[in-house]
Amino acid sequence: MTFLDHDLVEYYSYLTFIFLNTHNIISYPVTEINSLFKHSKCQQLLEQITTILTNSYNFNNDFNALRSSLYFTINKLLLLDGYYYSNNILSLEVKKKASQPFEEKVIAEILNIPLVQSFKLNPYKLQAIRDKLRMIIYPHKSMKRRCISIGVISQLPIETRYAYITEIQNILSKGHNISVNDYLEQAHYDLVIAAFNSQDLAGLKAPVLYLDDLEVPNNVKLLEDTVSQLESEMYQPLLLN
């Protein structure tokens, strides 16, 4: 580009940078290491959002994929005007319906970061960002950092009781980080599930959920809603109010 003056070279370079950083053409570490914008608002926001997410979830080997997805979302948020949409509306709708109170609190905290607030996003773009964050978080919802400990009290025979415990574990493990075990008096639990109602359970420190039959759809929903509410109550925001 020797035929262009300095200002035009800088202008076209910046346009190229925007294009690469909003369409996931080259991985974000490559564009960042060759960029003059290492301390840009984009990088600041990436670090702040990552801090909130890693405080809430244990991403393990998915961490790099998470940051890459966030990186391109943030660049769209900061560098592009207009709207952008999910390329899979049906998938988005499923994930929005499956979103739990914990996820919504995480997303709300991200959107309340002062740097995000400073962009004064219009309602349409804000909704697009919220939906994109739901898409990013959805695969990790069973990896919440705080594990919910559940004790099960039942009068069922031992082999049937463990099948009951396994069923509870299978139902909840799709969307929650949980540990389900036969109740022990000396152990600590966030929730106790009892297959029967008895005055003897009134003195337990943990909240008690009476659940006699998992074949009843309403009972399964009650179980999931109860655990979701517990997670929501345990969420600890990082932002100072």
XYZ file of C-alpha atoms in Angstrom:
241
model
C 0.000 0.000 0.000
C 2.912 2.324 -0.720
C 0.694 4.328 -3.122
C -1.569 5.365 -0.214
C -0.772 8.166 2.176
C -0.236 7.446 5.878
C -3.779 8.363 6.970
C -5.392 6.046 4.402
C -3.116 3.150 5.355
C -4.111 3.615 8.996
C -7.785 3.851 8.026
C -7.755 0.661 5.924
C -5.706 -1.145 8.566
C -8.319 -0.290 11.166
C -11.137 -1.495 8.899
C -9.278 -4.769 8.381
C -8.819 -5.095 12.123
C -12.564 -4.569 12.676
C -13.442 -7.111 9.993
C -11.132 -9.787 11.447
C -12.320 -9.161 14.984
C -16.034 -9.361 14.289
C -16.263 -12.360 11.942
C -14.033 -14.939 13.635
C -11.809 -15.279 10.560
C -8.550 -15.498 12.498
C -8.376 -16.645 16.116
C -8.365 -13.797 18.623
C -4.821 -14.430 19.999
C -3.426 -13.953 16.465
C -5.245 -10.660 15.905
C -4.394 -9.432 19.414
C -0.676 -10.165 19.261
C -0.427 -8.328 15.933
C -2.635 -5.480 17.045
C -1.885 -2.012 18.387
C -5.016 -2.240 20.556
C -3.789 -4.530 23.335
C -5.017 -2.130 26.005
C -8.209 -1.226 24.215
C -11.650 -1.158 25.784
C -12.281 -4.478 24.068
C -9.424 -6.124 25.965
C -10.484 -4.514 29.244
C -14.031 -5.756 28.792
C -12.869 -9.249 27.830
C -10.920 -9.492 31.088
C -13.795 -8.139 33.178
C -16.391 -10.493 31.668
C -14.011 -13.448 31.922
C -13.498 -12.659 35.614
C -17.253 -12.746 36.261
C -17.718 -15.974 34.325
C -14.785 -17.820 35.885
C -16.030 -16.736 39.314
C -19.334 -18.443 38.466
C -18.298 -21.478 36.384
C -15.482 -24.007 36.187
C -14.711 -24.079 32.459
C -11.793 -26.535 32.515
C -10.697 -27.278 28.926
C -13.398 -25.060 27.395
C -11.770 -21.839 28.607
C -10.034 -20.926 25.322
C -13.194 -21.522 23.296
C -15.110 -19.366 25.774
C -12.689 -16.446 25.485
C -12.665 -16.686 21.706
C -16.461 -16.561 21.558
C -16.544 -13.630 23.986
C -13.845 -11.821 22.040
C -15.812 -11.694 18.815
C -19.051 -10.848 20.624
C -17.380 -7.930 22.389
C -15.893 -6.610 19.168
C -19.343 -6.606 17.597
C -20.675 -4.799 20.648
C -17.961 -2.130 20.491
C -17.069 -1.763 16.838
C -20.210 -2.371 14.800
C -23.437 -0.407 14.592
C -26.667 -2.050 13.508
C -28.014 -5.455 14.479
C -26.773 -8.987 14.397
C -28.689 -12.171 14.910
C -28.150 -15.784 15.831
C -27.750 -17.985 12.761
C -29.912 -20.561 14.506
C -33.117 -18.971 15.809
C -34.603 -22.294 16.946
C -31.498 -23.111 18.989
C -31.582 -19.641 20.529
C -35.242 -20.009 21.547
C -34.542 -23.369 23.198
C -31.633 -21.906 25.161
C -33.645 -18.842 26.206
C -36.434 -21.047 27.567
C -33.919 -23.242 29.409
C -32.139 -20.272 30.978
C -32.143 -20.467 34.777
C -32.160 -17.705 37.435
C -28.426 -18.262 38.051
C -27.601 -17.653 34.378
C -29.788 -14.546 34.289
C -27.962 -13.124 37.325
C -24.576 -13.749 35.663
C -25.753 -12.033 32.466
C -27.249 -9.121 34.420
C -23.936 -8.603 36.219
C -22.040 -8.593 32.908
C -24.427 -6.033 31.442
C -24.015 -3.873 34.560
C -20.232 -3.634 34.200
C -19.528 0.144 34.160
C -17.625 -0.180 30.876
C -20.638 -1.884 29.231
C -22.946 0.777 30.659
C -20.738 3.512 29.200
C -21.655 2.440 25.642
C -25.333 3.309 26.254
C -26.532 0.450 24.053
C -29.983 0.772 22.539
C -32.575 -1.817 23.697
C -32.283 -3.911 20.499
C -28.525 -4.239 20.676
C -28.677 -4.886 24.420
C -31.136 -7.733 23.789
C -28.876 -9.133 21.063
C -25.923 -9.141 23.475
C -28.055 -10.742 26.211
C -29.146 -13.501 23.806
C -25.568 -14.060 22.646
C -24.401 -14.418 26.252
C -27.145 -17.001 26.832
C -25.849 -18.951 23.828
C -22.274 -18.787 25.176
C -23.183 -19.812 28.742
C -25.767 -22.493 27.916
C -23.322 -25.410 27.306
C -21.646 -24.731 30.670
C -24.679 -24.509 32.950
C -23.900 -27.843 34.652
C -20.383 -26.545 35.447
C -21.367 -23.934 38.018
C -18.519 -23.465 40.464
C -20.682 -23.951 43.571
C -21.798 -27.575 44.003
C -25.248 -28.123 45.534
C -25.091 -30.929 48.102
C -28.315 -32.953 48.343
C -29.146 -35.601 50.929
C -31.952 -38.087 50.277
C -34.067 -39.567 53.089
C -36.188 -42.533 52.090
C -37.802 -45.619 53.635
C -37.314 -47.564 50.420
C -35.230 -50.784 50.453
C -31.561 -50.051 49.838
C -31.443 -51.200 46.184
C -34.577 -49.203 45.302
C -33.357 -46.205 47.290
C -30.090 -46.000 45.345
C -31.999 -46.242 42.072
C -34.103 -43.301 43.301
C -30.946 -41.326 44.182
C -29.429 -42.097 40.765
C -32.590 -40.886 39.053
C -32.447 -37.586 40.923
C -28.771 -37.251 39.971
C -29.553 -37.904 36.293
C -32.403 -35.385 36.215
C -30.377 -32.577 37.793
C -26.909 -33.180 36.322
C -27.993 -31.878 32.899
C -28.224 -28.312 34.181
C -26.706 -28.135 37.654
C -23.518 -28.923 39.528
C -24.925 -31.261 42.172
C -23.941 -34.053 44.517
C -26.742 -36.440 45.568
C -26.190 -38.975 48.359
C -27.989 -41.025 50.952
C -28.641 -38.739 53.938
C -26.085 -38.842 56.779
C -26.884 -36.994 59.984
C -23.355 -35.617 60.429
C -23.028 -34.291 56.845
C -23.856 -30.786 55.567
C -26.502 -30.421 52.872
C -27.872 -27.491 50.906
C -31.102 -29.417 50.331
C -32.711 -32.540 51.782
C -35.128 -34.558 49.641
C -37.540 -36.767 51.566
C -39.841 -39.351 50.061
C -42.260 -38.920 52.977
C -43.515 -36.167 55.280
C -42.709 -36.550 58.965
C -42.445 -34.344 62.048
C -38.975 -35.843 62.578
C -37.728 -33.810 59.597
C -38.794 -30.461 61.054
C -35.513 -29.997 62.936
C -33.218 -30.337 59.911
C -31.018 -27.310 59.189
C -31.264 -27.616 55.389
C -34.526 -26.908 53.550
C -36.580 -30.061 52.967
C -38.328 -30.946 49.701
C -40.961 -33.694 49.892
C -40.844 -35.692 46.697
C -42.595 -39.031 46.658
C -42.783 -39.952 42.969
C -40.446 -38.882 40.152
C -42.807 -40.303 37.537
C -45.059 -37.280 38.085
C -43.949 -34.462 35.700
C -44.899 -31.732 38.188
C -42.603 -33.319 40.779
C -39.656 -33.213 38.364
C -40.373 -29.552 37.627
C -40.617 -28.831 41.366
C -37.235 -30.510 41.880
C -35.543 -28.514 39.115
C -37.165 -25.228 40.200
C -36.089 -25.761 43.815
C -32.448 -26.406 42.882
C -32.470 -23.457 40.450
C -33.731 -21.179 43.211
C -31.021 -22.422 45.590
C -28.335 -21.661 42.987
C -29.796 -18.223 42.430
C -29.708 -17.456 46.159
C -26.078 -18.600 46.359
C -24.914 -16.351 43.517
C -22.390 -13.811 44.777
C -21.917 -10.803 42.467
C -18.462 -9.261 42.102
C -19.629 -5.753 41.274
C -19.835 -3.299 44.167
C -23.280 -1.774 44.556
